[in-house]
Structure formats: C-alpha cells, structure tokens
Amino acid sequence: MNITVQPNTYKITYYLNGGTQQGNPSTYNNTSNTITLKNPTRKGYTFKGWYSDSKYKYRVTSIKKGSTGNKTLYAKWSKNTYKLSYQLNGGKNGKNPSSYTVTSNTITLKSPTRKGYTFKGWYSDSKYKYKVTSIKKGSTGNKTLYAKWSKNTYKLSYQLNGGKNGKNPSSYTATSNTITLKSPTRKGYTFKGWYSDSKYKYKVTSIKKGSTGNKTLYAKWSKNTYKLSYQLNGGKNGKNPSSYTVTSNTITLKSPTRKGYTFKGWYSDSKYKYKVTSIKKGSTGNKKLYARWSKLSVGKGKTPTLKNSAKGKLSVKYGKVTYAKGYQITYSTSSKFTKSTTKSLYTSATSKTLSNMKIKKTYYVKVRAYQTDSLGSKVFGSYSTVRKVYIKY
C-alpha cells in the first residue's frame, strides 16, 4: 500500500505600510523553490527592505527552499526628499523652500524680486509654457522652476516752469544706458539744473543705468539781467535804465540832450539804419544804443520892413527863415543898441506890431531867427541888416 504525503502550505503575510505589492506570493510549502522577494512600491518613498519584525531588526531577502511556518514580512521605507531649483534669471528668490517631500503641505510659491522688472510667474519649463503656482501635497520628483519677468518702463516727467525741453526721453528701463539729461531753454533765463524736488534741494544730472521708478524732474532757472549801453556821442543821457530783464515792462527810451543839437533818435547800429524807440517787454540780450544828432544851423534873419502904422505903434514885417522855430525882434533908440535903450521880444510869426513907441523918435530894428536845441535852449542865427524908422505920431 502506497502512502502519499501532502506538503504543508504556509501563509505569507505582508505589512506594506502604505506601499503596493509587486507580485510576491501569499503562500509557500517546504518543497517550494527559494522565493526571492520582490520590492514593493510607494509614492514618494524608497524601499529599504523586507523585515521579519516590525522593529526592522532582521532583514529578509528571500524564503529559502525547505523553510516552514507562516511568515509575516514588514516593508521598511525611507521618505524621499526632492530638490526644488529656481532659475531666477537675474532675480532674487523669496522665501521659497529648497526641498520638499511627498507629505509636505502644499507649497504656495512666493514671488521673487528683480530690480526694474515685474514678476510674471513661475514656470516648469524654460519656454514659459506651463505655469506653476504651487507644489501640491503628494507631489514627487526634483523640480526646476523658471522665473518669468517683464521689464518695467518708467515715466520721466519734466516740470519746465516756462521752458522748452531739449531732446530728453519720456521713459526709460532698468537696462537703459545712463541718460545724461540735456538742458532745456527758456527765453531770458539761464538754466541752473534739473532737480528731483520742487524746492531745488537735490540736483540731478543723469538717470543712471540700473535706476528704477517714475521720476519727475524740475527745471531751475535764473532770470538774466541784460545791459543797456548808450553811445551818447557828446550828449548827456536822460533817465534811461542801465539794465533790463525779459519780464521788465516795455521801456520807452527817453531823449538825451546836447547843447546846440537836435536829437534825431536812438539807433541799434552806428550807421543809424535801425531806429529804436523802446525796449519791448519780452526782449532779451545786451543792447547798445546810438544817439543820433543834428547840429542846429540857423539862417540869417531877413531884413525887416518898418511902418509907423498907428499912434505909438510900429509894424515890423520880415521874411521866413527855413527851419526857424521863432524870431527875436530887437529895437532901440540907439544905433549902437546900448543896453539901456534896447528891448527885445520873441514871436513865432513873421510880423509883429510894437506898441508904446516914443513919438518924434528914431528907432533902429533888427531881426534874427532861432531854433531850440535838445536842452530847450535857443540857438540863434545872425541878425538881419538894421533898419531905422522915425515915429511921427
């Protein structure tokens, strides 16, 4: 009689501790071939071996042929730490971590900073196709994050205070070359510099490369004082000013004086081509003014015609002298015109009737013309031929 002995079947129990089994058998017997244990898997962990005890003292790699008994195997794991790398592209990282694990809480990525740029987001690729805002809890793997930037354009504003800007730019970026500020212009003023404040405390000559921020620049001006020079050519100036500014009220030029001359006007040139009567408000520049004169020349008086026209009256008539302003009639009972016997009077007419003449007396009469010079003084021509008349009645 043949007796068949059946081998005992033993149970294999696996404590995976969060892992996933990968084809290991659940039973064996004493005739089974040696079982080489396969590694389980667990997301975010590295498998560190099978152990026959929960304290991981006794490592097991296989169940040898001929083994007996139920077996309990414990999977040991090591949590992976993943690297976070940041391609900042010129920026400075915020307080973002350099690593994480599968059990780390969701990491909300902080924005880096870069002078002169606005941060446009983290991306998982260098071509900025796939935006990333956080590393979710449960994520795995080393990660490289790429910072995307947009270059800021800053505004340059100019407070010209009445001036006209030069070719200064209206904007700049952090990578613009140093901007040397050009001087504006303002009629009648000298530019004293650009300032960053309206009280003119902080002078600015340029916007340095690497600067950031909108900027307002204030033009400082100094009002010019211009010199007025007078070429009087022998005359004496009136109360004309020696200087003026662009904001001075219109200056009406006063006439100078010169004995024996008539003033013919102020000119801006020594050849007397361009006459000037005033310095208009808003004018600029040093100015030299030339006084033009005309010397007075008075013709000889015309010989008078005399007539005893009425009692005690003498009619005196004479011809007109060119350019004369008036006439002096001088008469006397002395042919030598002694002081005590001589009288004179002035008239602008070419005839005059003299009164209170002495009857039965002979009078001697002469006439001369005059003009008035720039001082208001009379400039006389020579006397006419002397005529005499007898006053009968």
Tab-separated table of C-alpha atoms in Angstrom:
chain	number	residue	atom	x	y	z
A	1	MET	CA	0.000	0.000	0.000
A	2	ASN	CA	1.434	3.361	-1.088
A	3	ILE	CA	1.004	6.371	1.185
A	4	THR	CA	1.274	9.906	-0.394
A	5	VAL	CA	2.386	12.639	1.982
A	6	GLN	CA	0.996	16.131	1.079
A	7	PRO	CA	3.312	19.079	1.929
A	8	ASN	CA	2.068	21.657	4.396
A	9	THR	CA	1.053	25.044	2.965
A	10	TYR	CA	2.189	28.111	4.852
A	11	LYS	CA	0.825	31.656	4.656
A	12	ILE	CA	2.967	34.704	3.815
A	13	THR	CA	1.565	37.988	5.193
A	14	TYR	CA	2.929	41.377	4.033
A	15	TYR	CA	2.704	44.620	6.001
A	16	LEU	CA	3.222	47.143	3.191
A	17	ASN	CA	2.959	50.323	5.328
A	18	GLY	CA	1.379	52.330	2.541
A	19	GLY	CA	3.158	50.577	-0.306
A	20	THR	CA	1.860	48.459	-3.174
A	21	GLN	CA	2.707	44.760	-3.576
A	22	GLN	CA	4.628	43.775	-6.699
A	23	GLY	CA	3.921	40.011	-7.327
A	24	ASN	CA	5.145	38.327	-4.172
A	25	PRO	CA	3.330	35.026	-3.337
A	26	SER	CA	0.873	34.777	-0.472
A	27	THR	CA	1.725	31.101	0.346
A	28	TYR	CA	4.527	28.542	0.059
A	29	ASN	CA	5.406	24.987	1.202
A	30	ASN	CA	8.543	23.192	2.186
A	31	THR	CA	9.066	21.975	-1.347
A	32	SER	CA	8.728	25.426	-2.938
A	33	ASN	CA	11.794	26.771	-4.652
A	34	THR	CA	13.567	29.606	-2.925
A	35	ILE	CA	11.369	32.712	-3.205
A	36	THR	CA	13.352	35.915	-3.922
A	37	LEU	CA	11.199	38.685	-2.531
A	38	LYS	CA	10.273	41.491	-4.898
A	39	ASN	CA	10.341	45.131	-3.850
A	40	PRO	CA	7.003	46.841	-3.299
A	41	THR	CA	6.489	50.473	-4.357
A	42	ARG	CA	5.314	53.534	-2.503
A	43	LYS	CA	4.914	57.041	-3.966
A	44	GLY	CA	7.465	59.414	-2.520
A	45	TYR	CA	9.437	56.721	-0.723
A	46	THR	CA	12.435	54.485	-1.298
A	47	PHE	CA	12.071	50.809	-0.294
A	48	LYS	CA	14.687	49.852	2.326
A	49	GLY	CA	13.942	46.119	2.560
A	50	TRP	CA	11.694	43.371	3.970
A	51	TYR	CA	11.996	42.588	7.628
A	52	SER	CA	10.667	39.728	9.732
A	53	ASP	CA	9.925	42.051	12.635
A	54	SER	CA	8.104	45.342	12.981
A	55	LYS	CA	11.175	46.982	14.505
A	56	TYR	CA	13.168	46.274	11.353
A	57	LYS	CA	15.988	44.351	13.023
A	58	TYR	CA	16.019	41.198	10.903
A	59	ARG	CA	16.150	41.721	7.212
A	60	VAL	CA	14.759	39.116	4.824
A	61	THR	CA	15.565	38.977	1.128
A	62	SER	CA	14.137	35.541	0.351
A	63	ILE	CA	12.280	32.498	1.674
A	64	LYS	CA	14.625	29.575	1.272
A	65	LYS	CA	13.531	26.233	-0.117
A	66	GLY	CA	12.769	23.938	2.787
A	67	SER	CA	11.537	26.757	5.015
A	68	THR	CA	8.450	26.109	7.100
A	69	GLY	CA	5.913	28.092	9.029
A	70	ASN	CA	3.681	31.083	8.370
A	71	LYS	CA	5.659	34.264	7.799
A	72	THR	CA	4.908	37.926	8.352
A	73	LEU	CA	7.069	40.422	6.428
A	74	TYR	CA	7.318	44.146	7.121
A	75	ALA	CA	8.217	46.657	4.379
A	76	LYS	CA	10.636	49.345	5.523
A	77	TRP	CA	10.531	52.736	3.791
A	78	SER	CA	12.640	55.907	3.643
A	79	LYS	CA	10.826	59.102	2.716
A	80	ASN	CA	12.379	60.827	-0.337
A	81	THR	CA	13.475	64.462	-0.176
A	82	TYR	CA	13.142	66.228	-3.527
A	83	LYS	CA	15.134	69.236	-4.619
A	84	LEU	CA	13.480	72.494	-5.682
A	85	SER	CA	15.725	74.509	-8.015
A	86	TYR	CA	14.943	78.077	-9.083
A	87	GLN	CA	16.133	79.664	-12.301
A	88	LEU	CA	15.801	83.281	-11.181
A	89	ASN	CA	17.071	84.919	-14.397
A	90	GLY	CA	18.589	87.862	-12.565
A	91	GLY	CA	16.062	87.973	-9.740
A	92	LYS	CA	16.302	87.296	-6.026
A	93	ASN	CA	14.294	84.468	-4.536
A	94	GLY	CA	11.634	84.983	-1.937
A	95	LYS	CA	11.295	82.586	0.990
A	96	ASN	CA	10.696	79.575	-1.184
A	97	PRO	CA	11.938	76.192	0.131
A	98	SER	CA	14.836	74.339	-1.464
A	99	SER	CA	13.272	70.905	-0.942
A	100	TYR	CA	10.062	69.033	-0.124
A	101	THR	CA	8.661	65.555	0.472
A	102	VAL	CA	5.532	63.754	-0.583
A	103	THR	CA	3.918	64.606	2.765
A	104	SER	CA	4.839	68.301	2.737
A	105	ASN	CA	1.838	70.580	2.849
A	106	THR	CA	1.002	72.307	-0.407
A	107	ILE	CA	3.719	74.919	-1.060
A	108	THR	CA	2.353	78.175	-2.459
A	109	LEU	CA	5.282	79.628	-4.364
A	110	LYS	CA	6.315	83.139	-3.369
A	111	SER	CA	7.264	85.756	-5.926
A	112	PRO	CA	10.934	86.609	-6.344
A	113	THR	CA	12.096	90.173	-6.923
A	114	ARG	CA	14.172	91.777	-9.637
A	115	LYS	CA	15.064	95.436	-9.808
A	116	GLY	CA	13.319	97.082	-12.734
A	117	TYR	CA	11.125	94.101	-13.586
A	118	THR	CA	7.655	92.767	-12.818
A	119	PHE	CA	7.392	89.069	-11.958
A	120	LYS	CA	5.088	87.235	-14.381
A	121	GLY	CA	5.064	83.813	-12.725
A	122	TRP	CA	6.905	80.533	-12.143
A	123	TYR	CA	7.047	78.046	-14.997
A	124	SER	CA	8.110	74.402	-15.145
A	125	ASP	CA	9.830	74.934	-18.492
A	126	SER	CA	12.321	77.437	-19.867
A	127	LYS	CA	9.962	78.396	-22.701
A	128	TYR	CA	7.338	79.537	-20.213
A	129	LYS	CA	4.511	77.326	-21.458
A	130	TYR	CA	3.468	75.643	-18.210
A	131	LYS	CA	2.772	77.949	-15.324
A	132	VAL	CA	3.189	76.743	-11.738
A	133	THR	CA	1.729	78.483	-8.698
A	134	SER	CA	2.264	75.769	-6.085
A	135	ILE	CA	3.748	72.354	-5.297
A	136	LYS	CA	0.744	70.272	-4.294
A	137	LYS	CA	0.854	67.972	-1.289
A	138	GLY	CA	1.592	64.482	-2.592
A	139	SER	CA	3.858	65.718	-5.403
A	140	THR	CA	7.136	63.946	-6.076
A	141	GLY	CA	10.317	64.464	-8.015
A	142	ASN	CA	13.009	67.121	-8.259
A	143	LYS	CA	11.665	70.266	-9.841
A	144	THR	CA	13.254	73.195	-11.647
A	145	LEU	CA	11.183	76.363	-11.694
A	146	TYR	CA	11.789	79.221	-14.128
A	147	ALA	CA	11.018	82.826	-13.194
A	148	LYS	CA	9.428	84.833	-15.980
A	149	TRP	CA	9.936	88.615	-15.979
A	150	SER	CA	8.547	91.639	-17.762
A	151	LYS	CA	10.826	94.651	-17.974
A	152	ASN	CA	9.249	97.760	-16.419
A	153	THR	CA	9.046	101.006	-18.371
A	154	TYR	CA	9.255	104.087	-16.142
A	155	LYS	CA	7.940	107.537	-16.957
A	156	LEU	CA	10.128	110.643	-16.997
A	157	SER	CA	8.138	113.837	-16.411
A	158	TYR	CA	9.609	117.324	-16.763
A	159	GLN	CA	8.373	120.398	-14.901
A	160	LEU	CA	9.793	123.006	-17.287
A	161	ASN	CA	8.494	126.092	-15.473
A	162	GLY	CA	8.112	128.084	-18.658
A	163	GLY	CA	10.979	126.480	-20.538
A	164	LYS	CA	11.143	124.214	-23.581
A	165	ASN	CA	12.567	120.723	-23.214
A	166	GLY	CA	15.649	119.541	-25.039
A	167	LYS	CA	15.749	116.034	-26.503
A	168	ASN	CA	15.240	114.294	-23.177
A	169	PRO	CA	13.419	110.922	-23.238
A	170	SER	CA	9.944	110.449	-21.798
A	171	SER	CA	10.656	106.962	-20.444
A	172	TYR	CA	13.418	104.520	-19.534
A	173	THR	CA	14.012	100.990	-18.218
A	174	ALA	CA	16.446	99.483	-15.721
A	175	THR	CA	18.662	98.387	-18.620
A	176	SER	CA	18.689	101.737	-20.424
A	177	ASN	CA	22.145	103.230	-20.732
A	178	THR	CA	22.862	106.135	-18.415
A	179	ILE	CA	20.813	109.114	-19.613
A	180	THR	CA	22.709	112.393	-19.420
A	181	LEU	CA	19.979	114.993	-19.091
A	182	LYS	CA	20.024	117.766	-21.675
A	183	SER	CA	19.389	121.377	-20.769
A	184	PRO	CA	16.037	122.932	-21.669
A	185	THR	CA	15.782	126.506	-22.910
A	186	ARG	CA	13.802	129.496	-21.715
A	187	LYS	CA	13.890	132.923	-23.273
A	188	GLY	CA	15.561	135.403	-20.964
A	189	TYR	CA	16.726	132.822	-18.426
A	190	THR	CA	19.803	130.728	-17.679
A	191	PHE	CA	19.214	127.058	-16.855
A	192	LYS	CA	20.559	126.198	-13.388
A	193	GLY	CA	19.963	122.466	-13.457
A	194	TRP	CA	17.453	119.640	-13.078
A	195	TYR	CA	16.248	118.795	-9.583
A	196	SER	CA	14.267	115.866	-8.201
A	197	ASP	CA	12.227	118.150	-5.940
A	198	SER	CA	10.278	121.368	-6.395
A	199	LYS	CA	12.349	123.123	-3.704
A	200	TYR	CA	15.537	122.555	-5.700
A	201	LYS	CA	17.468	120.734	-2.981
A	202	TYR	CA	18.534	117.624	-4.873
A	203	LYS	CA	20.264	118.201	-8.180
A	204	VAL	CA	20.122	115.541	-10.907
A	205	THR	CA	22.450	115.419	-13.903
A	206	SER	CA	21.662	111.942	-15.196
A	207	ILE	CA	19.497	108.845	-14.826
A	208	LYS	CA	21.999	106.098	-14.076
A	209	LYS	CA	21.800	102.707	-15.740
A	210	GLY	CA	20.001	100.414	-13.317
A	211	SER	CA	17.736	103.143	-11.935
A	212	THR	CA	14.053	102.402	-11.406
A	213	GLY	CA	10.808	104.241	-10.737
A	214	ASN	CA	8.847	107.049	-12.346
A	215	LYS	CA	10.683	110.349	-11.985
A	216	THR	CA	9.605	113.985	-12.057
A	217	LEU	CA	12.373	116.474	-12.798
A	218	TYR	CA	12.125	120.181	-12.042
A	219	ALA	CA	13.941	122.799	-14.147
A	220	LYS	CA	15.562	125.585	-12.126
A	221	TRP	CA	16.047	128.961	-13.815
A	222	SER	CA	17.883	132.186	-13.112
A	223	LYS	CA	16.492	135.303	-14.763
A	224	ASN	CA	19.092	137.033	-16.952
A	225	THR	CA	19.879	140.703	-16.492
A	226	TYR	CA	20.863	142.407	-19.742
A	227	LYS	CA	22.993	145.512	-20.069
A	228	LEU	CA	21.819	148.658	-21.841
A	229	SER	CA	24.728	150.757	-23.132
A	230	TYR	CA	24.328	154.224	-24.621
A	231	GLN	CA	26.670	155.770	-27.168
A	232	LEU	CA	25.803	159.402	-26.488
A	233	ASN	CA	28.219	160.957	-28.973
A	234	GLY	CA	28.720	164.087	-26.912
A	235	GLY	CA	25.263	164.164	-25.372
A	236	LYS	CA	24.007	163.584	-21.855
A	237	ASN	CA	21.672	160.697	-21.134
A	238	GLY	CA	18.203	161.133	-19.770
A	239	LYS	CA	16.781	158.784	-17.138
A	240	ASN	CA	17.210	155.663	-19.218
A	241	PRO	CA	17.894	152.401	-17.343
A	242	SER	CA	21.241	150.635	-17.489
A	243	SER	CA	19.736	147.149	-17.486
A	244	TYR	CA	16.556	145.149	-18.002
A	245	THR	CA	15.157	141.600	-17.889
A	246	VAL	CA	12.782	139.621	-20.078
A	247	THR	CA	9.924	140.447	-17.683
A	248	SER	CA	10.629	144.183	-17.497
A	249	ASN	CA	7.768	146.316	-18.719
A	250	THR	CA	8.277	147.976	-22.100
A	251	ILE	CA	10.924	150.683	-21.715
A	252	THR	CA	10.138	153.824	-23.701
A	253	LEU	CA	13.528	155.389	-24.340
A	254	LYS	CA	13.956	158.965	-23.187
A	255	SER	CA	15.764	161.538	-25.288
A	256	PRO	CA	19.274	162.611	-24.279
A	257	THR	CA	20.404	166.236	-24.542
A	258	ARG	CA	23.250	168.006	-26.298
A	259	LYS	CA	23.834	171.710	-26.483
A	260	GLY	CA	23.381	173.081	-29.971
A	261	TYR	CA	21.948	169.867	-31.350
A	262	THR	CA	18.586	168.325	-32.010
A	263	PHE	CA	18.162	164.667	-31.016
A	264	LYS	CA	17.140	162.575	-34.019
A	265	GLY	CA	16.556	159.270	-32.269
A	266	TRP	CA	18.139	156.140	-30.820
A	267	TYR	CA	19.521	153.541	-33.215
A	268	SER	CA	20.710	149.982	-32.726
A	269	ASP	CA	23.613	150.479	-35.116
A	270	SER	CA	26.349	153.062	-35.532
A	271	LYS	CA	25.285	153.736	-39.129
A	272	TYR	CA	21.826	154.818	-37.997
A	273	LYS	CA	19.867	152.363	-40.117
A	274	TYR	CA	17.666	150.792	-37.453
A	275	LYS	CA	15.756	153.183	-35.263
A	276	VAL	CA	14.710	152.139	-31.756
A	277	THR	CA	12.075	153.885	-29.673
A	278	SER	CA	11.601	151.301	-26.950
A	279	ILE	CA	12.766	148.003	-25.471
A	280	LYS	CA	9.710	145.788	-25.668
A	281	LYS	CA	8.672	143.558	-22.797
A	282	GLY	CA	9.985	140.088	-23.565
A	283	SER	CA	13.161	141.361	-25.251
A	284	THR	CA	16.496	139.727	-24.460
A	285	GLY	CA	20.195	140.375	-24.929
A	286	ASN	CA	22.630	143.152	-24.140
A	287	LYS	CA	21.906	146.198	-26.260
A	288	LYS	CA	23.994	149.151	-27.401
A	289	LEU	CA	22.051	152.227	-28.459
A	290	TYR	CA	23.475	155.034	-30.560
A	291	ALA	CA	22.252	158.615	-30.195
A	292	ARG	CA	21.865	160.436	-33.479
A	293	TRP	CA	22.197	164.231	-33.528
A	294	SER	CA	21.569	167.041	-35.934
A	295	LYS	CA	23.586	170.198	-35.386
A	296	LEU	CA	21.429	173.321	-35.408
A	297	SER	CA	22.238	175.820	-38.144
A	298	VAL	CA	20.015	178.887	-38.265
A	299	GLY	CA	19.937	181.148	-41.284
A	300	LYS	CA	20.426	184.921	-41.147
A	301	GLY	CA	17.393	186.982	-40.291
A	302	LYS	CA	15.540	188.658	-43.150
A	303	THR	CA	15.742	192.451	-43.377
A	304	PRO	CA	12.588	193.856	-41.814
A	305	THR	CA	10.105	196.294	-43.327
A	306	LEU	CA	9.095	199.021	-40.848
A	307	LYS	CA	5.990	201.211	-40.753
A	308	ASN	CA	4.591	203.684	-38.207
A	309	SER	CA	1.141	202.134	-38.588
A	310	ALA	CA	-0.704	203.996	-35.837
A	311	LYS	CA	-0.089	206.322	-32.958
A	312	GLY	CA	2.779	204.969	-30.941
A	313	LYS	CA	2.837	201.759	-32.936
A	314	LEU	CA	5.386	200.224	-35.230
A	315	SER	CA	4.613	197.419	-37.704
A	316	VAL	CA	7.586	195.083	-38.313
A	317	LYS	CA	7.497	192.562	-41.150
A	318	TYR	CA	10.227	190.174	-42.377
A	319	GLY	CA	10.656	187.060	-44.437
A	320	LYS	CA	10.579	183.482	-43.149
A	321	VAL	CA	13.854	181.727	-42.326
A	322	THR	CA	13.877	177.995	-43.150
A	323	TYR	CA	13.549	175.680	-40.116
A	324	ALA	CA	13.226	178.635	-37.744
A	325	LYS	CA	11.114	177.965	-34.673
A	326	GLY	CA	10.749	181.629	-33.883
A	327	TYR	CA	12.200	185.100	-34.188
A	328	GLN	CA	13.766	187.705	-31.943
A	329	ILE	CA	12.938	191.337	-32.759
A	330	THR	CA	15.407	193.749	-31.195
A	331	TYR	CA	14.782	197.513	-31.295
A	332	SER	CA	16.485	200.545	-29.798
A	333	THR	CA	16.623	204.340	-29.954
A	334	SER	CA	20.399	203.934	-30.214
A	335	SER	CA	22.063	202.790	-33.390
A	336	LYS	CA	24.597	201.068	-31.166
A	337	PHE	CA	21.847	199.180	-29.339
A	338	THR	CA	23.053	200.197	-25.937
A	339	LYS	CA	21.623	198.113	-23.135
A	340	SER	CA	19.603	200.880	-21.544
A	341	THR	CA	17.871	201.826	-24.781
A	342	THR	CA	17.312	198.358	-26.221
A	343	LYS	CA	14.376	195.959	-25.949
A	344	SER	CA	13.678	192.526	-27.454
A	345	LEU	CA	10.694	190.302	-27.904
A	346	TYR	CA	10.071	186.834	-29.346
A	347	THR	CA	7.454	185.662	-31.764
A	348	SER	CA	6.830	182.691	-33.990
A	349	ALA	CA	5.197	184.908	-36.642
A	350	THR	CA	6.874	186.820	-39.473
A	351	SER	CA	5.272	190.101	-38.458
A	352	LYS	CA	4.698	191.978	-35.239
A	353	THR	CA	3.231	195.323	-34.200
A	354	LEU	CA	5.223	197.044	-31.474
A	355	SER	CA	3.371	199.340	-29.070
A	356	ASN	CA	4.308	202.213	-26.772
A	357	MET	CA	6.803	203.655	-29.190
A	358	LYS	CA	8.065	207.144	-28.348
A	359	ILE	CA	6.805	209.842	-30.711
A	360	LYS	CA	9.314	212.018	-32.524
A	361	LYS	CA	11.993	209.365	-32.008
A	362	THR	CA	14.038	207.320	-34.437
A	363	TYR	CA	14.138	203.556	-33.817
A	364	TYR	CA	16.653	201.028	-35.057
A	365	VAL	CA	15.317	197.485	-35.657
A	366	LYS	CA	16.991	194.154	-36.422
A	367	VAL	CA	15.632	190.565	-36.561
A	368	ARG	CA	17.169	187.127	-36.114
A	369	ALA	CA	15.720	183.622	-36.273
A	370	TYR	CA	16.235	180.849	-33.723
A	371	GLN	CA	15.783	177.124	-33.235
A	372	THR	CA	15.508	175.197	-29.957
A	373	ASP	CA	18.150	172.569	-29.183
A	374	SER	CA	17.733	169.324	-27.197
A	375	LEU	CA	18.241	171.227	-23.950
A	376	GLY	CA	15.376	173.570	-24.790
A	377	SER	CA	17.818	176.429	-25.289
A	378	LYS	CA	17.533	178.867	-28.197
A	379	VAL	CA	20.175	178.723	-30.870
A	380	PHE	CA	20.230	181.962	-32.861
A	381	GLY	CA	21.181	182.795	-36.379
A	382	SER	CA	22.817	186.086	-37.264
A	383	TYR	CA	20.912	189.359	-37.187
A	384	SER	CA	19.421	190.929	-40.271
A	385	THR	CA	20.503	194.256	-41.646
A	386	VAL	CA	19.481	197.056	-39.286
A	387	ARG	CA	16.612	199.264	-40.422
A	388	LYS	CA	15.519	202.572	-38.908
A	389	VAL	CA	12.185	204.346	-38.759
A	390	TYR	CA	11.035	207.730	-37.458
A	391	ILE	CA	7.928	207.661	-35.316
A	392	LYS	CA	5.987	210.703	-36.379
A	393	TYR	CA	2.920	210.222	-34.245
